[in-house]
mmCIF file of C-alpha atoms and ligand atoms in Angstrom:
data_model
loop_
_atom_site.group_PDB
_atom_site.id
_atom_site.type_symbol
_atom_site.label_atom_id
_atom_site.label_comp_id
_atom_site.label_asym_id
_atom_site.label_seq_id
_atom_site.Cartn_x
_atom_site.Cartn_y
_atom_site.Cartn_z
ATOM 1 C CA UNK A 1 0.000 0.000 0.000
ATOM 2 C CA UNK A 2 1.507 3.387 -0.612
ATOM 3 C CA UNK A 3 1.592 6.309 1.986
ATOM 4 C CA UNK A 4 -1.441 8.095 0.564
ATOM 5 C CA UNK A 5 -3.473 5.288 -0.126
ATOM 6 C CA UNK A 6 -2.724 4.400 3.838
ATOM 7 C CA UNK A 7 -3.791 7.101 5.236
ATOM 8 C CA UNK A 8 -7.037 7.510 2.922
ATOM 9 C CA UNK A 9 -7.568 3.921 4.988
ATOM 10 C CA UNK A 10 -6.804 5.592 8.413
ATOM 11 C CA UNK A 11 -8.313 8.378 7.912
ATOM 12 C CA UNK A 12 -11.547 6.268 6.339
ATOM 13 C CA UNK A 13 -11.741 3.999 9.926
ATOM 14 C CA UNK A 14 -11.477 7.730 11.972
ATOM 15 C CA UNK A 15 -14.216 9.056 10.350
ATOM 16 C CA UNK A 16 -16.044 6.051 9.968
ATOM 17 C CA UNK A 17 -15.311 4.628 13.483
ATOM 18 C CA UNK A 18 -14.269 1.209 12.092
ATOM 19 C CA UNK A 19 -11.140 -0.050 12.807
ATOM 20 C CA UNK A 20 -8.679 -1.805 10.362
ATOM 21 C CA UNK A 21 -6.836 -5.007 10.674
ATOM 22 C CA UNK A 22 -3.295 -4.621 12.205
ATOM 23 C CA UNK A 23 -0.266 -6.591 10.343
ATOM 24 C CA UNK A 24 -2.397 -6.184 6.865
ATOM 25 C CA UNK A 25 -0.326 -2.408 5.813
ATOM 26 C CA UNK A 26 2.800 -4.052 5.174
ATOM 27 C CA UNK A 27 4.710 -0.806 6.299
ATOM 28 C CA UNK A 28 8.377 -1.667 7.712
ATOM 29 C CA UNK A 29 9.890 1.014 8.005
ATOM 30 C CA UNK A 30 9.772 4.332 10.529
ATOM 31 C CA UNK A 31 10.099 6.352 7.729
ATOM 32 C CA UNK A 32 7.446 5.128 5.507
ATOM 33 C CA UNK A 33 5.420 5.071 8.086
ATOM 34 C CA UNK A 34 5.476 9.132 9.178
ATOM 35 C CA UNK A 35 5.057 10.136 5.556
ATOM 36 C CA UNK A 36 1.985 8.131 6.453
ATOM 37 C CA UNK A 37 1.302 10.201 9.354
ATOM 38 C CA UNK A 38 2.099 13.640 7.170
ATOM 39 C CA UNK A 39 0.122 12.516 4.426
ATOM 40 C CA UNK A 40 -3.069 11.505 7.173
ATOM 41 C CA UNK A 41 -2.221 14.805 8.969
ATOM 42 C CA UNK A 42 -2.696 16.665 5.734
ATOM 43 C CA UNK A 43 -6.508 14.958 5.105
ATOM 44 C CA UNK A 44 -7.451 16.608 8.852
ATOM 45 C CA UNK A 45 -5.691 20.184 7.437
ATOM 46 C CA UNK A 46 -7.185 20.084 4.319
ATOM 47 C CA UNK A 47 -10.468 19.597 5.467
ATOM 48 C CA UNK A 48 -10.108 23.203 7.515
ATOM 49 C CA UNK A 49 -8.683 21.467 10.586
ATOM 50 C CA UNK A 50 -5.428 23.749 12.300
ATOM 51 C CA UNK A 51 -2.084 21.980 14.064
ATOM 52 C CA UNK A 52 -2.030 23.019 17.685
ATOM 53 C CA UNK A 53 0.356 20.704 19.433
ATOM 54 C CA UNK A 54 2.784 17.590 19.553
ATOM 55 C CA UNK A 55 2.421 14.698 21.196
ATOM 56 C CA UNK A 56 4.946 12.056 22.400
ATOM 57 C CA UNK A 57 4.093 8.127 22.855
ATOM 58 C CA UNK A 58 5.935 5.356 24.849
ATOM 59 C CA UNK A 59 7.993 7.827 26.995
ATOM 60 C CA UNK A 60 7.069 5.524 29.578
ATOM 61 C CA UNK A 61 7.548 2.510 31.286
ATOM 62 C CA UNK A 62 4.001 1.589 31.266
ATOM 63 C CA UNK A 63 2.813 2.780 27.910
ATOM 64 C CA UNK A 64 5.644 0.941 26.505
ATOM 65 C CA UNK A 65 4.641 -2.394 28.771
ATOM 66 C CA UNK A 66 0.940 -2.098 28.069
ATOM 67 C CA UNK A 67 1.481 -1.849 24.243
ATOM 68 C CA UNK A 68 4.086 -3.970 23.749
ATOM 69 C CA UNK A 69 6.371 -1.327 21.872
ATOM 70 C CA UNK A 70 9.351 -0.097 22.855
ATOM 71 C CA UNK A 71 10.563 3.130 20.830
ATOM 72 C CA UNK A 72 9.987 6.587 21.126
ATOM 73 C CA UNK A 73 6.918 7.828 18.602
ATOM 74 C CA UNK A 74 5.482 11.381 18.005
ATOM 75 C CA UNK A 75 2.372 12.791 16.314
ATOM 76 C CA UNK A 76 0.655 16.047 15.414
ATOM 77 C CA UNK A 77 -2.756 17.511 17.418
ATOM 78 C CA UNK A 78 -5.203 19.328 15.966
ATOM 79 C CA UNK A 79 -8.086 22.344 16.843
ATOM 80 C CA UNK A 80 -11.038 19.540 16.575
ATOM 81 C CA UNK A 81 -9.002 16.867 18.966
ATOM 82 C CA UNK A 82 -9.160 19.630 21.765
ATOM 83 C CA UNK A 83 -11.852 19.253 24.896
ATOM 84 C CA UNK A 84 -11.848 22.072 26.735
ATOM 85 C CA UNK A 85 -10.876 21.353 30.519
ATOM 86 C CA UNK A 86 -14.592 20.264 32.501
ATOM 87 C CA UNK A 87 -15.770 20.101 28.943
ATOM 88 C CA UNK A 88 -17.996 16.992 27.302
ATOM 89 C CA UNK A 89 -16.708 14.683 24.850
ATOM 90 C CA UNK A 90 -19.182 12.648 22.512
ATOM 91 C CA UNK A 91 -17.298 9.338 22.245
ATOM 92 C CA UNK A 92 -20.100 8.045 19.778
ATOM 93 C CA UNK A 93 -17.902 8.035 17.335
ATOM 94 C CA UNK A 94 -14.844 6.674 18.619
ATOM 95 C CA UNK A 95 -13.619 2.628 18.161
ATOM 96 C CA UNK A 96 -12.615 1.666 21.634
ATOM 97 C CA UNK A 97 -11.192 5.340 23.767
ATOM 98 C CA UNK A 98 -8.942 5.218 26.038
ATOM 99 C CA UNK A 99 -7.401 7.583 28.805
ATOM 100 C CA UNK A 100 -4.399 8.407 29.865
ATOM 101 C CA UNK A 101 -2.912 11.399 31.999
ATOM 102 C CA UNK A 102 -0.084 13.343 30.800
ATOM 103 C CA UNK A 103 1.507 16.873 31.297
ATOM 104 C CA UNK A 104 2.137 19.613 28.928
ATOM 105 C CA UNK A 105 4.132 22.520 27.730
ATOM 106 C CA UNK A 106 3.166 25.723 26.217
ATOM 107 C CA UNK A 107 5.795 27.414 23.840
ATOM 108 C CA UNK A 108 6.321 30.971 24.484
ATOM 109 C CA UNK A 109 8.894 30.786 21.951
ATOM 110 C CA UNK A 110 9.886 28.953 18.800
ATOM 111 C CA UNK A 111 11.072 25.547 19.403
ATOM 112 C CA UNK A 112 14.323 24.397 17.972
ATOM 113 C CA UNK A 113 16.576 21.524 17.800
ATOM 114 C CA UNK A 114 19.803 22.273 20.136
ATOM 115 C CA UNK A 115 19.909 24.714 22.977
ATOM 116 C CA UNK A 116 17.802 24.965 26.163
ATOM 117 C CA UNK A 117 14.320 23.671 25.218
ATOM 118 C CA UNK A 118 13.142 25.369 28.269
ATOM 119 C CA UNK A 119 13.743 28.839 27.522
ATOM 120 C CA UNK A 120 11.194 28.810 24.879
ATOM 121 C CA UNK A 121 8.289 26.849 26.976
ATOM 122 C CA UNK A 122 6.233 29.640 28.663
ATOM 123 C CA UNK A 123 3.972 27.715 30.646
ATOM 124 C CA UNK A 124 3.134 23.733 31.693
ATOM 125 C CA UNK A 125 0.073 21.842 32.930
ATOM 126 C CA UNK A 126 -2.006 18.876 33.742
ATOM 127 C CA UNK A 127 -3.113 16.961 30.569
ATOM 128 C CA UNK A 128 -5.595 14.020 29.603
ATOM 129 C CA UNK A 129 -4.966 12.371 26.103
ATOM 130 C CA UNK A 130 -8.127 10.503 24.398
ATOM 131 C CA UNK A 131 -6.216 7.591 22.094
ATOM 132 C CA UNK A 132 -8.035 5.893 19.327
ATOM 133 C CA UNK A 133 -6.886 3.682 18.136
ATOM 134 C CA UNK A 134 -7.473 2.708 14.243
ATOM 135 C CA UNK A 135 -6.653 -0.995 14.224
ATOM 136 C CA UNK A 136 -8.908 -3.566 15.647
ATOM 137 C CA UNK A 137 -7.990 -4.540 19.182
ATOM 138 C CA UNK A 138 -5.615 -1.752 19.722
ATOM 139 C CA UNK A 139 -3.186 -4.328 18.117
ATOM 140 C CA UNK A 140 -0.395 -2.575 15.431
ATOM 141 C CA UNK A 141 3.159 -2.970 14.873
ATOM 142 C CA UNK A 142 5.577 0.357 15.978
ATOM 143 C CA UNK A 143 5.151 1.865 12.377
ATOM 144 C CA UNK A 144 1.220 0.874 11.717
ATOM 145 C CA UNK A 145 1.045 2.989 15.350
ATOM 146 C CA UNK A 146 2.777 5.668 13.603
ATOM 147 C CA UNK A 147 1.099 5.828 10.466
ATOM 148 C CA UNK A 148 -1.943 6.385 12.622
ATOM 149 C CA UNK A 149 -0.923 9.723 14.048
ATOM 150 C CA UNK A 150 0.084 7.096 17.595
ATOM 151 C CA UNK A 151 -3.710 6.983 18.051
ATOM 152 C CA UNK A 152 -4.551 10.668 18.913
ATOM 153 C CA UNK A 153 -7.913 11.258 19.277
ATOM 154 C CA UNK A 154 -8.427 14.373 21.513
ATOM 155 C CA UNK A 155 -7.036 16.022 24.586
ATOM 156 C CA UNK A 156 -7.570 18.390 27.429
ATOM 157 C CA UNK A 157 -5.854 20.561 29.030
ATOM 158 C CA UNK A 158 -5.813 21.903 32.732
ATOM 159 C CA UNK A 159 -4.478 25.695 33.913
ATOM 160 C CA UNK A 160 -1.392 26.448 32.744
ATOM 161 C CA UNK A 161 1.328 27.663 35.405
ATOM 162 C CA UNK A 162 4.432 29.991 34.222
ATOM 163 C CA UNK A 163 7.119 28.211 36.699
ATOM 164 C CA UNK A 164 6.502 24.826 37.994
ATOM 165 C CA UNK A 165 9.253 22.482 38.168
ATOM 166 C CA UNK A 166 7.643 19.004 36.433
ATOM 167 C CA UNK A 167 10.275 16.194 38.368
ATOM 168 C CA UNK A 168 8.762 13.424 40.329
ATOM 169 C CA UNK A 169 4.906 14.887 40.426
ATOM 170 C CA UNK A 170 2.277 12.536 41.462
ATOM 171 C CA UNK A 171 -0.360 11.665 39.327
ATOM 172 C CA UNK A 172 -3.182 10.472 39.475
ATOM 173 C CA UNK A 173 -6.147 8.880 37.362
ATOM 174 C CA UNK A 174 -9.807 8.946 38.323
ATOM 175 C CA UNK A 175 -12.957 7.432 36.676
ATOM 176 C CA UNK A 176 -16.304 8.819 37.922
ATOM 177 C CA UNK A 177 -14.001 9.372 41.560
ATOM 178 C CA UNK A 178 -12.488 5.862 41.890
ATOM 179 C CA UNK A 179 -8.981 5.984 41.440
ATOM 180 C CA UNK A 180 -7.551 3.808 38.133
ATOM 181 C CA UNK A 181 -4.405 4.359 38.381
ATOM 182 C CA UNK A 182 -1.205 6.129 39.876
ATOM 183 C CA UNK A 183 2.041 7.247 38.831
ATOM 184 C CA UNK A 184 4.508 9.992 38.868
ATOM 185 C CA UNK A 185 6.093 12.176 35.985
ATOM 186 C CA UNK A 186 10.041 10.748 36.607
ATOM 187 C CA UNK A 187 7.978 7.846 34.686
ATOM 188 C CA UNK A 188 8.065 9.809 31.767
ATOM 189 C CA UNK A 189 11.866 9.742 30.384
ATOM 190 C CA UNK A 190 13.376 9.728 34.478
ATOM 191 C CA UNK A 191 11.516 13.891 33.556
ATOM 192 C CA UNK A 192 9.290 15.278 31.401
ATOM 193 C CA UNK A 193 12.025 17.315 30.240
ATOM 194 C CA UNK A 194 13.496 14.514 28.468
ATOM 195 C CA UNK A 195 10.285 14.358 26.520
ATOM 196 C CA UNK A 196 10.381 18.411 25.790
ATOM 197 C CA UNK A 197 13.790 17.637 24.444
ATOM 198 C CA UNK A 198 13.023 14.959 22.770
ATOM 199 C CA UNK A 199 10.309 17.361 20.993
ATOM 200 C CA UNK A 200 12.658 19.394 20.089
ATOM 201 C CA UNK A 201 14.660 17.070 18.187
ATOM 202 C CA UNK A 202 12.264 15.053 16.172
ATOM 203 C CA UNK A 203 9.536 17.923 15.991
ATOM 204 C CA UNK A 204 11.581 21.452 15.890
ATOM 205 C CA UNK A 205 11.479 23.937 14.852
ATOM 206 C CA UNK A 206 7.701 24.403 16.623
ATOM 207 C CA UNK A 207 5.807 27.105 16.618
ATOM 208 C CA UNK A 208 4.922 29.679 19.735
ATOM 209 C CA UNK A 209 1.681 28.698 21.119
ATOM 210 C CA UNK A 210 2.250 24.765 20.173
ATOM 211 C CA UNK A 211 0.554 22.667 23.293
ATOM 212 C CA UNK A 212 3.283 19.437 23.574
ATOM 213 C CA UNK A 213 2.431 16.277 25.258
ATOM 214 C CA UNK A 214 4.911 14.551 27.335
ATOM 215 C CA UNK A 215 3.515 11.324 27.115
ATOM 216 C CA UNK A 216 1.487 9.447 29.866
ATOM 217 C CA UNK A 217 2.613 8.659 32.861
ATOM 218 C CA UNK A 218 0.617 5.749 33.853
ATOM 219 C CA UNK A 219 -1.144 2.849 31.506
ATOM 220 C CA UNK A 220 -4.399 3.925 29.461
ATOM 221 C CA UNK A 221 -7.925 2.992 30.719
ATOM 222 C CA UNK A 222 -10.424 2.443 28.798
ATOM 223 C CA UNK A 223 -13.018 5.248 28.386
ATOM 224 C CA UNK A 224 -16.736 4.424 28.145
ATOM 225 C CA UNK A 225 -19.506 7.078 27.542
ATOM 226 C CA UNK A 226 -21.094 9.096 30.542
ATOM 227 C CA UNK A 227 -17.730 8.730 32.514
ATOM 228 C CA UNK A 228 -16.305 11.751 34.461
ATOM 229 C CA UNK A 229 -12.278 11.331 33.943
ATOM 230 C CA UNK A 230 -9.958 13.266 35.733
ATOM 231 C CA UNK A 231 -6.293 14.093 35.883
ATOM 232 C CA UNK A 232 -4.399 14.714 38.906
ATOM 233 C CA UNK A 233 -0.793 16.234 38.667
ATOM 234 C CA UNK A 234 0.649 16.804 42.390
ATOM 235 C CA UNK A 235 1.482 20.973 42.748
ATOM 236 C CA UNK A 236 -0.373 21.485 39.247
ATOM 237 C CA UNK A 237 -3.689 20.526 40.062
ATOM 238 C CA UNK A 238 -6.753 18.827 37.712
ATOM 239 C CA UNK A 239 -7.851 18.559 33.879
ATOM 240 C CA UNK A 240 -11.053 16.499 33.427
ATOM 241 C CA UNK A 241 -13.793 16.017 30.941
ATOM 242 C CA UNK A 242 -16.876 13.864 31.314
ATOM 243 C CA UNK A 243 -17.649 11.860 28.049
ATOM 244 C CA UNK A 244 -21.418 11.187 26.212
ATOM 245 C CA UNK A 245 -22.735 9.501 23.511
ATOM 246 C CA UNK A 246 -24.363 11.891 21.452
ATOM 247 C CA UNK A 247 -24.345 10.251 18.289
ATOM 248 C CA UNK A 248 -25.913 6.766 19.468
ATOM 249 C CA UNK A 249 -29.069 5.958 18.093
ATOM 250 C CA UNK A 250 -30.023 4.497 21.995
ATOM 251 C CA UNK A 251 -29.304 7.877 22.981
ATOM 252 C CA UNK A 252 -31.436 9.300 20.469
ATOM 253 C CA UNK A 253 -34.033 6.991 21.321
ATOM 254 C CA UNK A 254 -34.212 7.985 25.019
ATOM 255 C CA UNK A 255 -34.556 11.936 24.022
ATOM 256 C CA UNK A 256 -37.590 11.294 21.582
HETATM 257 C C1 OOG B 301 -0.086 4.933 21.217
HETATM 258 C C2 OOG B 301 -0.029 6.286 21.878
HETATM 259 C C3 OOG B 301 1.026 6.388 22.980
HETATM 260 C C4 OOG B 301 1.611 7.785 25.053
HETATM 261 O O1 OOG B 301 1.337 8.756 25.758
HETATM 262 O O2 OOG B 301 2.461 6.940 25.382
HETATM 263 C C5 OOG B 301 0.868 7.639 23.765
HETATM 264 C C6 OOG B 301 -1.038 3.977 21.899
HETATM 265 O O3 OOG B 301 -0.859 3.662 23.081
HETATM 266 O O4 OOG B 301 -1.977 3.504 21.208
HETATM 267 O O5 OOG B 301 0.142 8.545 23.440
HETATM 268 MG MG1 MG B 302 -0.364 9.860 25.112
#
């Protein structure tokens, strides 16, 4: 399969909310597989859809553990993948969402590779990120993962704070209050300033205003509809959202 015809397929089971068959792309190769991404990126930009941020994947322990992968990935976030923080997320159309609580950085400045990436970050919070993802089972190989943008969905972001210091924070995951997991953010990279580096190198230059995601700190949870999710980041405080299932027909059922 070549890249575009790929990500017409990714892009398809997104919209569609039908996942593909892992193992059936045939792509090999890292860098086959983010012209992938780039061309599947484009299809969101091109339909009026704006960059925002960049995420990280497998920066931890866990992630890398749950998902049986074990290299660093990064994709691209968009305007319509953001929740605002306390806001509702119809899940309708999602495959099979999960949760997973991360931090983030705000750019201030341009990003680039080389230098101090923290002189151009201008502010940091709590984060949730929403993954998706676009093979059946949540099963993929490390480039089918990052063909599919590493299964970005949406995200949410909490208050942003100019100077916090982001080493060995607790966090913590709640659904609907119970607690689902806990973790800290020296699982991400020993410090999630090994992940804003990291940015910098695969991603820079980035743009000021560019929301980047760390990675998660714990394992995902699966995310059913009418569930109130919340993110706990020790001296940053809480993002959550609560999702719904708009677009169900059983939900439209209840409301006639
Ligand atoms: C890939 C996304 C990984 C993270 O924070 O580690 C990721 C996946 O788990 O499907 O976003
Ligand atoms: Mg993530």
């Amino acid at each position: 399969m070549n890249a575009g015809t790929l990500a017409e397929a990714l892009d398809r089971a997104a919209l569609d909310g039908r996942p593909l068959a892992g193992g059936a792309s045939g792509l090999t190769d890292t860098a086959g597989a983010y012209e992938v991404q780039s061309a599947l990126v484009a299809r969101r930009l091109a339909r009026g859809e704006r960059l925002t941020g960049f995420k990280l994947g497998f920066t931890s322990q866990a992630k890398m553990r749950q998902m049986g992968v074990a290299d660093l990935i990064h994709g691209r976030l968009t305007d319509r993948m953001e929740v605002p923080d306390g806001g509702r997320l119809d899940v309708s159309g999602l495959i099979h969402p999960r949760v997973e609580p991360e931090v983030a950085f705000l750019l201030g400045d341009t990003l680039l590779p080389g230098g101090d990436p923290m002189a151009a970050v201008s502010a940091v919070a709590p984060a949730l990120e929403v993954i998706d993802s676009r093979y059946d089972g949540f099963r993929f190989s490390l480039p089918e993962v990052i063909a599919d943008n590493t299964s970005a969905a949406h995200y949410a972001v909490g208050a942003w704070w100019t100077t916090r210091d982001l080493g060995g924070l607790g966090v913590l995951l709640e659904l609907d209050g119970r607690t689902v997991e806990t973790g800290s953010t020296a699982a991400i990279l020993g410090h999630p300033l090994r992940a804003l580096a990291a940015a910098a190198r695969l991603g820079g230059p980035l743009e000021p205003g560019t929301v980047i995601l760390a990675g998660a700190a714990t394992a995902a949870v699966p995310l059913p509809p009418g569930t109130h999710v919340r993110a706990t980041v020790a001296g940053l405080g809480t993002v959550a959202l609560t999702t719904e299932a708009v677009g169900t027909a059983d939900v439209a059922r209840e409301d006639a």
